[in-house]
PDB file of C-alpha atoms in Angstrom:
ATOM      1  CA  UNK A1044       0.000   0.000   0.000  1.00 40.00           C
ATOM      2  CA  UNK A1045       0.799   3.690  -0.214  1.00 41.00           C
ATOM      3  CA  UNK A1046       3.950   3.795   2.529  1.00 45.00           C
ATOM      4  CA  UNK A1047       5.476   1.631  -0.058  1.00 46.00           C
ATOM      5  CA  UNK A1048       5.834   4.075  -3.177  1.00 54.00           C
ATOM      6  CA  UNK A1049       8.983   5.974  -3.125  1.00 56.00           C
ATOM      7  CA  UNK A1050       7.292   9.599  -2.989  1.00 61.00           C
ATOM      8  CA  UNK A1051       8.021  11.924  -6.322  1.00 69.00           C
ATOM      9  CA  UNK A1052      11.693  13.110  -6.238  1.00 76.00           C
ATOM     10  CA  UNK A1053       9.666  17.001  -6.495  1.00 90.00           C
ATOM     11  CA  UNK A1054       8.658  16.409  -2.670  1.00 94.00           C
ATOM     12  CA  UNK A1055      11.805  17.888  -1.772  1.00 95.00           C
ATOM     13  CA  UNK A1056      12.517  20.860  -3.840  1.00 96.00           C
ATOM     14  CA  UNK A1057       8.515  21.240  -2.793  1.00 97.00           C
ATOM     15  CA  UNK A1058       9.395  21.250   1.033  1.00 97.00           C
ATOM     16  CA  UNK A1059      12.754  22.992   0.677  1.00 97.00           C
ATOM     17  CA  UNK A1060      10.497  25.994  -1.393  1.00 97.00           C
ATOM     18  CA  UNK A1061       8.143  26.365   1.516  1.00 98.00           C
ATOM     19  CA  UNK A1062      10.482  26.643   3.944  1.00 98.00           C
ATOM     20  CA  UNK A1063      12.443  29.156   2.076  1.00 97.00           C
ATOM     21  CA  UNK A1064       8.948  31.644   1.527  1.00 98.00           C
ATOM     22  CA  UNK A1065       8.123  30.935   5.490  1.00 97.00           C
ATOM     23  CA  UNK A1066      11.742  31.988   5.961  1.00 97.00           C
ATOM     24  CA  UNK A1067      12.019  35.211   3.912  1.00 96.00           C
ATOM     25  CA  UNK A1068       8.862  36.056   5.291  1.00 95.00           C
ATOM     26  CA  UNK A1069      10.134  35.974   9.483  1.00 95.00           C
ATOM     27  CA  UNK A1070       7.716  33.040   9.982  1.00 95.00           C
ATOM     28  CA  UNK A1071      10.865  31.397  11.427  1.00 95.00           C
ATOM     29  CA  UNK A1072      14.177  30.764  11.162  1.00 95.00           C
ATOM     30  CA  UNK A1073      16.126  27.095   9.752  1.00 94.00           C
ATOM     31  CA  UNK A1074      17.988  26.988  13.292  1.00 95.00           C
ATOM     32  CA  UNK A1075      14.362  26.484  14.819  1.00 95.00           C
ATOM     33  CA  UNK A1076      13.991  23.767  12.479  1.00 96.00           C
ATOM     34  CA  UNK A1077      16.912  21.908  13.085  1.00 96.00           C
ATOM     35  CA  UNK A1078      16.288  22.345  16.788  1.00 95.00           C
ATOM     36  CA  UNK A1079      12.181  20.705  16.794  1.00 94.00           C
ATOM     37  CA  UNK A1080      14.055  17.478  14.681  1.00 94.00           C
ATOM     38  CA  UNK A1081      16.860  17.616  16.857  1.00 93.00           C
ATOM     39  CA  UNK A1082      14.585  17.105  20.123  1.00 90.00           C
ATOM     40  CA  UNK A1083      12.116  14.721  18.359  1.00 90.00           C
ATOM     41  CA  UNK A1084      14.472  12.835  17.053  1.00 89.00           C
ATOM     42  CA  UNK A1085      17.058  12.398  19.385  1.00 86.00           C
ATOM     43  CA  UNK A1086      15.741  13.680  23.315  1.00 84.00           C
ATOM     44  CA  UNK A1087      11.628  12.316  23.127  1.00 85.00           C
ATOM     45  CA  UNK A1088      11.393   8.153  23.060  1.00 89.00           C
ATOM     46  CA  UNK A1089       9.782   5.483  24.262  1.00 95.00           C
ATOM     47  CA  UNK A1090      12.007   5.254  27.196  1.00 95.00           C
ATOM     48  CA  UNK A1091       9.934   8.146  28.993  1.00 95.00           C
ATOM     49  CA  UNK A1092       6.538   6.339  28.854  1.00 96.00           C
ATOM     50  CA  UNK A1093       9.200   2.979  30.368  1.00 98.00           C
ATOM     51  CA  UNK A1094       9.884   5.113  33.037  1.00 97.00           C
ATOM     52  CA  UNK A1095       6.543   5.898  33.903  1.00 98.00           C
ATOM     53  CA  UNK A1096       5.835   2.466  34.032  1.00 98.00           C
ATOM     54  CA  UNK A1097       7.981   1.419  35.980  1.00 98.00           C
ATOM     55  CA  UNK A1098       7.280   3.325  38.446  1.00 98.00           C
ATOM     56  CA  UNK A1099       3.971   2.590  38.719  1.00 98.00           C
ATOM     57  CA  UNK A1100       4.834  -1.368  39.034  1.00 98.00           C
ATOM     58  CA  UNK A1101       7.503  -0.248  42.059  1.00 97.00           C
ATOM     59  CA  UNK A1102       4.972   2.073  43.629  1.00 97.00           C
ATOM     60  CA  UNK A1103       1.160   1.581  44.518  1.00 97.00           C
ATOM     61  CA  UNK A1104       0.581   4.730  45.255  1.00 98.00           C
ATOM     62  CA  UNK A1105       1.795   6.273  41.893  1.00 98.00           C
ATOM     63  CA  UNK A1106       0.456   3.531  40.100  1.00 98.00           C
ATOM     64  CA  UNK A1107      -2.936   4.624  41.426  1.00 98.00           C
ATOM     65  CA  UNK A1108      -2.613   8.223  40.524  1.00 98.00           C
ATOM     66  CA  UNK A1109      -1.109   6.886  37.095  1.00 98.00           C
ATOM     67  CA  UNK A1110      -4.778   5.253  36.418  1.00 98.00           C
ATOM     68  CA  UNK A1111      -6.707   7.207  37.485  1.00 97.00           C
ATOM     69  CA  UNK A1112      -4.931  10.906  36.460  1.00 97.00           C
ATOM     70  CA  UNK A1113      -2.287   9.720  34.084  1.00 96.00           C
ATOM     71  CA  UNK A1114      -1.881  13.150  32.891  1.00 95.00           C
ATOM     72  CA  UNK A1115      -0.824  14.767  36.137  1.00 95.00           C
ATOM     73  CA  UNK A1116       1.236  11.451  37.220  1.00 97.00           C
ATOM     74  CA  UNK A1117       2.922  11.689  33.692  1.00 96.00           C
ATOM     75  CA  UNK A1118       3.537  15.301  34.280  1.00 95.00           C
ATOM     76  CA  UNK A1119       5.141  14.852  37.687  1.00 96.00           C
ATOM     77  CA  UNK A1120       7.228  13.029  35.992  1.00 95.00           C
ATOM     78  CA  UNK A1121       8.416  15.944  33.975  1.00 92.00           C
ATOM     79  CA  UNK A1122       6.605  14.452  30.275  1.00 90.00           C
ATOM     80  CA  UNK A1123       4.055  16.510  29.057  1.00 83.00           C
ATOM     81  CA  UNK A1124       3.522  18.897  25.946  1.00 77.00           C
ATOM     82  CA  UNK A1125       2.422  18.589  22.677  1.00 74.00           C
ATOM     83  CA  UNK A1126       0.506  15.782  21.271  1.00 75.00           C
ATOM     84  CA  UNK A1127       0.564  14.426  25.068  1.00 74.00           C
ATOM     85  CA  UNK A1128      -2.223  16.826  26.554  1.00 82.00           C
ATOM     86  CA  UNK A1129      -4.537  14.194  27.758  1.00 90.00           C
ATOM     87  CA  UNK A1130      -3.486  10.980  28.937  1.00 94.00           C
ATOM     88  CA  UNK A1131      -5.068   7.818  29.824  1.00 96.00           C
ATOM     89  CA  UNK A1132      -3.170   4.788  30.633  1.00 97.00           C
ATOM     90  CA  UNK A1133      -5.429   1.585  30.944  1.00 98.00           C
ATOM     91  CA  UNK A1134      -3.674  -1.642  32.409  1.00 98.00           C
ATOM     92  CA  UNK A1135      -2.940  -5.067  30.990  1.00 98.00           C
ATOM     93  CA  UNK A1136      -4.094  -7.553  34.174  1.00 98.00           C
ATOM     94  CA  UNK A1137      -4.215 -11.620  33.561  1.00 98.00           C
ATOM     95  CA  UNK A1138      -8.020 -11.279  32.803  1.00 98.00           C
ATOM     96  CA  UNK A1139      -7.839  -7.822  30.136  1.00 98.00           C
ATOM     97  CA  UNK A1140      -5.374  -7.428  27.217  1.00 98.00           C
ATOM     98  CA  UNK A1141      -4.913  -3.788  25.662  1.00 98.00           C
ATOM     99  CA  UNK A1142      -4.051  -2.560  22.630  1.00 98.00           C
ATOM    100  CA  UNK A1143      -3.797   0.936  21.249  1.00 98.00           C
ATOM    101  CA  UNK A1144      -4.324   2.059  17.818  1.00 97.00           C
ATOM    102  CA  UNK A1145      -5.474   5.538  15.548  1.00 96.00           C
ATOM    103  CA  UNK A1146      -8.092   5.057  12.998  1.00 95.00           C
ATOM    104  CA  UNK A1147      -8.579   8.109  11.680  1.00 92.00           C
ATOM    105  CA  UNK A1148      -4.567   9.178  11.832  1.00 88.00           C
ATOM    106  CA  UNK A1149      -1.865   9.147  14.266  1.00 89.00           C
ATOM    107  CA  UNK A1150      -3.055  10.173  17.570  1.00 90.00           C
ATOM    108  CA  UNK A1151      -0.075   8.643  19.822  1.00 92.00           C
ATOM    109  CA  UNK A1152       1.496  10.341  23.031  1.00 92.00           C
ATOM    110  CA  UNK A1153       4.451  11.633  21.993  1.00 88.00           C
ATOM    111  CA  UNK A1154       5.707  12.796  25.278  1.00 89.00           C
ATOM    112  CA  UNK A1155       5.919   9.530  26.608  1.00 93.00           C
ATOM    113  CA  UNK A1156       6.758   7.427  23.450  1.00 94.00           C
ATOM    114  CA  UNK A1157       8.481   9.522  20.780  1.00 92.00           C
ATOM    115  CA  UNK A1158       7.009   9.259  17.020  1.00 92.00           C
ATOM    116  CA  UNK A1159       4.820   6.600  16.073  1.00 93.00           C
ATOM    117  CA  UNK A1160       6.633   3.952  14.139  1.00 94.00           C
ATOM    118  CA  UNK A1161       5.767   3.645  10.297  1.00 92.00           C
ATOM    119  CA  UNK A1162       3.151   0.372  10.667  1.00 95.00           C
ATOM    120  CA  UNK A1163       1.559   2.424  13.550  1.00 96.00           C
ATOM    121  CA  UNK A1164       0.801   5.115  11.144  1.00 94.00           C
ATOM    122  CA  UNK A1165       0.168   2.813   8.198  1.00 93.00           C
ATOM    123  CA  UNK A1166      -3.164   1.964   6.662  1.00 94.00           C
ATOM    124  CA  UNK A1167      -3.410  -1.940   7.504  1.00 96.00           C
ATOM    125  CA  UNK A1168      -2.840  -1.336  11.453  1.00 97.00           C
ATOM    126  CA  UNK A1169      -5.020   1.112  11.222  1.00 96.00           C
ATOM    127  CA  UNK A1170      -7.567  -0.862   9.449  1.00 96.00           C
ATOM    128  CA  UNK A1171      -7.423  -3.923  11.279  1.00 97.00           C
ATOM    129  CA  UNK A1172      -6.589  -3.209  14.802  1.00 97.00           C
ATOM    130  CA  UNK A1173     -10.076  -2.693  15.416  1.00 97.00           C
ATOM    131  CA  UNK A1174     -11.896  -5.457  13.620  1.00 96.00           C
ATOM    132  CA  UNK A1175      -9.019  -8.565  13.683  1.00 97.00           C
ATOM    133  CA  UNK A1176      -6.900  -7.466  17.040  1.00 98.00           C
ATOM    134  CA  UNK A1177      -5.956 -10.930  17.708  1.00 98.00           C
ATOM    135  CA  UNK A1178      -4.659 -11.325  14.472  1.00 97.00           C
ATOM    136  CA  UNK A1179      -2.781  -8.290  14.250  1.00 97.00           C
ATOM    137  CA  UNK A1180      -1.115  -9.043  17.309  1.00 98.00           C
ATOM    138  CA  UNK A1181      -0.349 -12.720  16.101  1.00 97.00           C
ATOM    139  CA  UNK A1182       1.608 -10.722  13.246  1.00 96.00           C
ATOM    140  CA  UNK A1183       3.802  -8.814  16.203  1.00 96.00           C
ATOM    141  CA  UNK A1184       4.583 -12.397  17.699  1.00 96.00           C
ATOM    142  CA  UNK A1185       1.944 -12.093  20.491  1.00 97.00           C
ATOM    143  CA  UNK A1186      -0.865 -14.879  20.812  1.00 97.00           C
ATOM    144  CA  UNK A1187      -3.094 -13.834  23.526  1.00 97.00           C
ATOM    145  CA  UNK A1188      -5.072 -16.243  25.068  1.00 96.00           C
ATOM    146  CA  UNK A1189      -8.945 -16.744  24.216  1.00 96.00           C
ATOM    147  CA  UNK A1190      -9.600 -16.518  27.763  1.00 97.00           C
ATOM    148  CA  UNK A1191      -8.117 -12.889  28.222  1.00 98.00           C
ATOM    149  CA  UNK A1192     -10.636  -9.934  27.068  1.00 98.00           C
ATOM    150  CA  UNK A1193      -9.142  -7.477  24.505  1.00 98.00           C
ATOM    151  CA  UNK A1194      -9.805  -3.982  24.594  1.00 98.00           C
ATOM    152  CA  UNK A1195      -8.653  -2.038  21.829  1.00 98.00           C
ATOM    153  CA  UNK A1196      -8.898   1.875  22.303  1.00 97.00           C
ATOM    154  CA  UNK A1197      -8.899   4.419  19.289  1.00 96.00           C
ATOM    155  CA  UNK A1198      -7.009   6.899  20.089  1.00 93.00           C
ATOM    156  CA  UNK A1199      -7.998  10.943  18.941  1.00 86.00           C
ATOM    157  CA  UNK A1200      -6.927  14.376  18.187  1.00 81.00           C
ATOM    158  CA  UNK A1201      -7.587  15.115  21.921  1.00 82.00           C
ATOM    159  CA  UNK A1202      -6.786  11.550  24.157  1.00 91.00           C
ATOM    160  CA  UNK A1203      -3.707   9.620  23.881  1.00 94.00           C
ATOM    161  CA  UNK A1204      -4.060   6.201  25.399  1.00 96.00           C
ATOM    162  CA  UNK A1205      -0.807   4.389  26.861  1.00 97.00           C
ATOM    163  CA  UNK A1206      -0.904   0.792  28.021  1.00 98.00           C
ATOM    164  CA  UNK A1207       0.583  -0.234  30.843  1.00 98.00           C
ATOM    165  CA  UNK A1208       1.953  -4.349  30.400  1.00 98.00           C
ATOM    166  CA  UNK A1209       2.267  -6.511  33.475  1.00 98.00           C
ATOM    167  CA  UNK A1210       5.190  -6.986  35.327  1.00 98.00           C
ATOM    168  CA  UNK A1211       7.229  -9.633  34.541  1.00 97.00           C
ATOM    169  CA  UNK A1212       7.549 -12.848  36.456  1.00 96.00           C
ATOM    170  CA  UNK A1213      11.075 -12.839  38.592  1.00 96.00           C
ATOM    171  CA  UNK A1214      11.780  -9.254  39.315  1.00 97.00           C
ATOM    172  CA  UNK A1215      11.421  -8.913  42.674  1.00 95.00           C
ATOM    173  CA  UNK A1216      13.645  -6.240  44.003  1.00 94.00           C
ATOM    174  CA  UNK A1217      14.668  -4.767  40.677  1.00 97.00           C
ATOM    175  CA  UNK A1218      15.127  -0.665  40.857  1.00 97.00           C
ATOM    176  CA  UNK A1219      13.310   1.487  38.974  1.00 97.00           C
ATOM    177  CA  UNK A1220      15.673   1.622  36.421  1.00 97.00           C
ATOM    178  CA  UNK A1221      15.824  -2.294  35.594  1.00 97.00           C
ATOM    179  CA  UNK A1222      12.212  -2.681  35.632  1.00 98.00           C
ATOM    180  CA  UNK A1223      12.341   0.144  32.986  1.00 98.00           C
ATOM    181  CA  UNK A1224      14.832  -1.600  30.586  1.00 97.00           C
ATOM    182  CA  UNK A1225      12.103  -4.265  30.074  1.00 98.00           C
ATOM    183  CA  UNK A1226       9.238  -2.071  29.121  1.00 98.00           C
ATOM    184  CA  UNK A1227       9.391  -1.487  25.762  1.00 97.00           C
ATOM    185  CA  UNK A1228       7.799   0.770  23.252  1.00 97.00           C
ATOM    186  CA  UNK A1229       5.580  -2.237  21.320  1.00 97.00           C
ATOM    187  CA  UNK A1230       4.681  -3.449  25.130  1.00 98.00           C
ATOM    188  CA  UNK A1231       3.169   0.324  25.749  1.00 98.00           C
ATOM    189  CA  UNK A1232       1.069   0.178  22.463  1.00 98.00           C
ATOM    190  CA  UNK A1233      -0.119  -3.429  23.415  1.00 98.00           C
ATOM    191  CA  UNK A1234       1.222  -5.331  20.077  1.00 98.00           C
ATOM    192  CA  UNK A1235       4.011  -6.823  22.888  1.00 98.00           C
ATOM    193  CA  UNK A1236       4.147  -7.890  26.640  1.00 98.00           C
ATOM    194  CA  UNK A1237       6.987  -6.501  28.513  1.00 98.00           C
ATOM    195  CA  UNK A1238      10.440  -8.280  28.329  1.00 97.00           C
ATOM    196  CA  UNK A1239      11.569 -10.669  30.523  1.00 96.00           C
ATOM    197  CA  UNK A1240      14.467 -10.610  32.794  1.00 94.00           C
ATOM    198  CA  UNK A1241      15.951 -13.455  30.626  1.00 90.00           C
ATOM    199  CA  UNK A1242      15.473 -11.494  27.920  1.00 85.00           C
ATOM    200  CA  UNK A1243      17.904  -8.521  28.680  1.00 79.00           C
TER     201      UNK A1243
ATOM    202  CA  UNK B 441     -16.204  13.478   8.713  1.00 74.00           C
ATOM    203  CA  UNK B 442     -16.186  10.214   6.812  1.00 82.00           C
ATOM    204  CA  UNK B 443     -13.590   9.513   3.911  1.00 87.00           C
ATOM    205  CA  UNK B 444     -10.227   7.580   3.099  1.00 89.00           C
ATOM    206  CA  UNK B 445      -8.649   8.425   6.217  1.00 91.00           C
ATOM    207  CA  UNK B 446     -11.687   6.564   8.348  1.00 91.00           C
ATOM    208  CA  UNK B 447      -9.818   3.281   7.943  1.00 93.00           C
ATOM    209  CA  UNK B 448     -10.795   1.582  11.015  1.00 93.00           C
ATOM    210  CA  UNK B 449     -12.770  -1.904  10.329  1.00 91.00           C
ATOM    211  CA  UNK B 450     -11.681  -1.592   6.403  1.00 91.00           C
ATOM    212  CA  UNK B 451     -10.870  -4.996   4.713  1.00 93.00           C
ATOM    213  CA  UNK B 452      -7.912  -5.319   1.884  1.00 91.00           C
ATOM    214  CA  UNK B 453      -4.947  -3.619   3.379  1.00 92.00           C
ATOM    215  CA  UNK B 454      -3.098  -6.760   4.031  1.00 94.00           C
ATOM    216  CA  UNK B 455      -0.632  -7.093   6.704  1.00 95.00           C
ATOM    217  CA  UNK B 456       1.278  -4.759   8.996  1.00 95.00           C
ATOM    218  CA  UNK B 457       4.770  -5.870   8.379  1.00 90.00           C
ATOM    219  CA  UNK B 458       6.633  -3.846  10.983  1.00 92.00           C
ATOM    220  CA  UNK B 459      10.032  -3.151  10.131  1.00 91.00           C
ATOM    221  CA  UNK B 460      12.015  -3.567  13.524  1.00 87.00           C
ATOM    222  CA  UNK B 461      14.791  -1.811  12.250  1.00 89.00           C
ATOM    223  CA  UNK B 462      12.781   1.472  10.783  1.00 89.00           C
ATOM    224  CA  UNK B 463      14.593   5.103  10.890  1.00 90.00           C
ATOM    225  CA  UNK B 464      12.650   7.664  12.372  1.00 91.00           C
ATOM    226  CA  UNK B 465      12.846  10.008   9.187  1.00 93.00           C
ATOM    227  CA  UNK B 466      13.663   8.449   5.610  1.00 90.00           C
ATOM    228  CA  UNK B 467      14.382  11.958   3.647  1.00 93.00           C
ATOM    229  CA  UNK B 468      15.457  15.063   4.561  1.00 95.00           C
ATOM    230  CA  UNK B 469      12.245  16.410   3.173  1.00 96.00           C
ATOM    231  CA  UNK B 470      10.339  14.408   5.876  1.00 96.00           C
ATOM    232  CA  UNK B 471      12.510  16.451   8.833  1.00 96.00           C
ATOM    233  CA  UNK B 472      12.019  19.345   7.447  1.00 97.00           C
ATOM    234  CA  UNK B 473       7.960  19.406   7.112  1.00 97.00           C
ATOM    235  CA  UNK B 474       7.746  17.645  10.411  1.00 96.00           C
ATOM    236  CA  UNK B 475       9.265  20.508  11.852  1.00 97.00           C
ATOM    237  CA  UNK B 476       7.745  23.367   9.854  1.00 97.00           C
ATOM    238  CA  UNK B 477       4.748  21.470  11.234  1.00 94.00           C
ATOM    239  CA  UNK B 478       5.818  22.784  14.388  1.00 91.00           C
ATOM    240  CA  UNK B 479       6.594  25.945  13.351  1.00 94.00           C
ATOM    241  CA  UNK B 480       3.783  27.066  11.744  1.00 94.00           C
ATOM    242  CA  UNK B 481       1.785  26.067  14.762  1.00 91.00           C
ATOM    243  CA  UNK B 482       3.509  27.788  17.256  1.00 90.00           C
ATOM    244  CA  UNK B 483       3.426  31.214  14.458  1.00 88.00           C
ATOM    245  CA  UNK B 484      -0.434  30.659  15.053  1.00 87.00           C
ATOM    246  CA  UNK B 485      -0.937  30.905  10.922  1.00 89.00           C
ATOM    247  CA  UNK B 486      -3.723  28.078  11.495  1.00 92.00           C
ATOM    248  CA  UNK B 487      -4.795  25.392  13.839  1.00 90.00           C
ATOM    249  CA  UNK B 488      -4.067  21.903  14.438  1.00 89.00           C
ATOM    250  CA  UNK B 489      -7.375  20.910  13.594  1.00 90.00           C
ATOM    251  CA  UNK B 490      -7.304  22.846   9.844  1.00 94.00           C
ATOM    252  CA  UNK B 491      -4.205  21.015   9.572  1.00 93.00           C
ATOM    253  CA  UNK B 492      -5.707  17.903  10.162  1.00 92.00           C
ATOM    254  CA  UNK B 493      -9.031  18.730   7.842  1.00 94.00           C
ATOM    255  CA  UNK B 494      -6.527  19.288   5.259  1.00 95.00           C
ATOM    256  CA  UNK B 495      -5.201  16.145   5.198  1.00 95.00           C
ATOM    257  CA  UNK B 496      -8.728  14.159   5.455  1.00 93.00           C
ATOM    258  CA  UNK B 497      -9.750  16.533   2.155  1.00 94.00           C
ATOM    259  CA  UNK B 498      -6.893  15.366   0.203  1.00 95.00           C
ATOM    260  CA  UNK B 499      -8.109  12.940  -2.882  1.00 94.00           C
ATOM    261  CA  UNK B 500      -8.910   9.900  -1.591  1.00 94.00           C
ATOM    262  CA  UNK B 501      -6.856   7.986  -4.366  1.00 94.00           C
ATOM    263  CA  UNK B 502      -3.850  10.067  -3.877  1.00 93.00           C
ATOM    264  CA  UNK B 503      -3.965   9.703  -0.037  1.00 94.00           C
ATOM    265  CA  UNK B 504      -4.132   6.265   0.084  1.00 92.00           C
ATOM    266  CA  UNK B 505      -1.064   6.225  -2.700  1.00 91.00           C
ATOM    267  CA  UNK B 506       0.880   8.298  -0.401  1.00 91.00           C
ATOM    268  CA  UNK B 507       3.271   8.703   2.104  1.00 91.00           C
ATOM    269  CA  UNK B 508       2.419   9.751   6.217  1.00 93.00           C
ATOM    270  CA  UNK B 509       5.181  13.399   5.481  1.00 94.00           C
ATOM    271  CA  UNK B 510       3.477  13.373   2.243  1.00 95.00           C
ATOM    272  CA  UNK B 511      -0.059  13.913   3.955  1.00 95.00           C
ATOM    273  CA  UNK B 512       1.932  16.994   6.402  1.00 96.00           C
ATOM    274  CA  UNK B 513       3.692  18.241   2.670  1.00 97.00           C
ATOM    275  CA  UNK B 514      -0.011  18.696   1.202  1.00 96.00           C
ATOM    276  CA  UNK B 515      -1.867  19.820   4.435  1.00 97.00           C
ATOM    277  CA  UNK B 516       0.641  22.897   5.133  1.00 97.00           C
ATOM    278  CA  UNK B 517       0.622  23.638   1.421  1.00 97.00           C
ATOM    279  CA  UNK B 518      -3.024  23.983   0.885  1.00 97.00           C
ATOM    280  CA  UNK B 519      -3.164  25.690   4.668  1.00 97.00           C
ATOM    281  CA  UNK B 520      -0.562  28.033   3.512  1.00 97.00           C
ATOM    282  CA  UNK B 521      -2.204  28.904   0.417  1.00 97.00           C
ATOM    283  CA  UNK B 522      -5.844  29.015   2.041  1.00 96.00           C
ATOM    284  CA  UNK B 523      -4.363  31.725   4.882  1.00 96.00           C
ATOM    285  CA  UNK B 524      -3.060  33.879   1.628  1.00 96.00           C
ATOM    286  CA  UNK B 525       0.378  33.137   3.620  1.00 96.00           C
ATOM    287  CA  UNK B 526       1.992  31.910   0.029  1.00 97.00           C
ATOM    288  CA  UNK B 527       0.663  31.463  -3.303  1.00 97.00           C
ATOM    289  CA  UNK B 528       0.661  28.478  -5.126  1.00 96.00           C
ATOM    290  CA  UNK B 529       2.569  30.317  -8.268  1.00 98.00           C
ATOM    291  CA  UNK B 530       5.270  31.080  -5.650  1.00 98.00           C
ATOM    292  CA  UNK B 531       5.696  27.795  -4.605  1.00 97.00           C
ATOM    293  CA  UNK B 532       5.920  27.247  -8.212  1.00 96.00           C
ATOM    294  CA  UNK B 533       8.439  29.683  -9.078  1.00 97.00           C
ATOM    295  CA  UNK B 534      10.882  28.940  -6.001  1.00 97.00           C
ATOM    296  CA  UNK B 535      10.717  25.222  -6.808  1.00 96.00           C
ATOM    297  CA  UNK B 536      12.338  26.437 -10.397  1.00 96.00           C
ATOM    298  CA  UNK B 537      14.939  28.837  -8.691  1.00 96.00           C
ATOM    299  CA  UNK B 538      15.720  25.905  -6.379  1.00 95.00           C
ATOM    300  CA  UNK B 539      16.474  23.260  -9.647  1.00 93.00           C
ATOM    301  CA  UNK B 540      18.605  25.876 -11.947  1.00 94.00           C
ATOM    302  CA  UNK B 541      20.548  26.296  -8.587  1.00 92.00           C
ATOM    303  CA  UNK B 542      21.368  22.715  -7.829  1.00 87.00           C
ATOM    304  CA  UNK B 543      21.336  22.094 -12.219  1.00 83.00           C
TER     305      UNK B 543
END
């Protein structure tokens, strides 16, 4: 489908005339540029949303606040802004599987996982995630069991959903930071469980 | 609205085929518009949401035959031009400056 043509080769003189008009005209300046894709593409990620996370699976308390006011709890710690302004976070348990996904576009918190990755933003995720979850999860490697519910939430211009996977089995009296090196981003989306300790 | 964009519960698309190893940007062009995206925005020339109508008004054949920067490249442009902020003969005419340079 469509991600799969190379685009026309006149994108890019397109682009770079658009930014030169904006340019000449003050709208901004190229340094601003190269800053936003210097912060999006290197400082935002996926391993803010693992953070979160883990936290919440070391502390009750925050874990709490994270499900019931993610976007405070997420803004405590220190991830909030654009495309990010209203959070929920909904929790995997052994009885409820959940999986994120954007119909209509995009919608994905950026504050807490970075850009969406291409399939996430591609038309057969899109299409399916809604009507075939199991089997779009079978295609990420994940068979979830017919006993477990799945809830698939469609995320929108205005409410970014984040899941939050179960702990792994055998980390008892891991820090913060080792819980968070087995969260990843497909785990937070719901195509993936979180890693195990083995697995690191 | 409904349209091409409303893909949820569509049959056809085949399968997702995620690429584990996928760059966040594949062009230069796509860094560029992501951040005029940005830019624009925070100059307050339009809103989010006429960015977004832009996109879902783009030609259903074309936007399914596209890239996800090439939905940005064609929302700005026709925002741009719908604000008066550029013309599309200007475009037009910088795109030529910009190939006899690089020719």
């Amino acid at each position: 489908m469509g991600a799969h043509h190379e685009p026309p080769a006149e994108l890019s003189t397109r682009v770079k005339a658009i930014e030169s008009l904006l340019i000449e005209r003050g709208y901004f300046a190229a340094e601003a540029l190269d800053k936003i894709v210097q912060i999006h593409e290197h400082e935002l990620g996926p391993r803010n949303g693992a953070k979160v996370v883990a936290r919440a699976w070391a502390d009750q308390d925050y874990k709490k606040w994270l499900l019931t006011d993610a976007t405070a709890a997420i803004a405590d710690m220190g991830y909030s802004g654009a495309q990010g302004e209203d959070m929920v976070v909904v929790e995997n348990t052994p009885d409820v599987h959940n999986l994120v996904v954007c119909t209509l576009c995009s919608c994905y918190p950026w504050p807490t996982l970075g850009l969406p990755p291409t399939w996430y933003k591609a038309p057969p995720y899109r299409a399916r995630a809604v009507i075939d979850p199991r089997g779009v999860m079978k295609e990420f490697g994940l068979d979830v069991p017919e006993d477990v519910e799945v809830r698939v939430w469609d995320s929108n211009a205005e409410l970014r959903y984040l899941v939050m996977p179960m702990r792994p089995a055998g980390t008892e009296g891991f820090s913060e930071e080792e819980l968070a090196n087995l969260v990843t981003r497909d785990s937070m989306i719901g195509v993936a469980v979180a890693l195990s300790p083995s697995a690191v | 609205m409904n349209g091409a964009h409303d893909l949820g519960g569509m049959h056809g698309f085949g399968p997702v085929n995620p690429d584990p190893n996928e760059k966040l940007f594949n062009h230069e062009w796509e860094r560029r518009i992501f951040a005029m995206y940005f830019a624009t925005l925070a100059s307050d020339i339009y809103s989010i949401d006429e960015l977004r109508k832009n996109i879902e008004i783009m030609d259903p054949v074309h936007y399914l035959s596209s890239s996800y920067y090439e939905h940005w490249v064609e929302s700005i442009e026709t925002s741009l031009i719908d604000r008066k902020i550029v013309t599309k003969e200007e475009i037009a005419e910088r795109m030529k400056k910009i190939d006899k340079e690089a020719a």
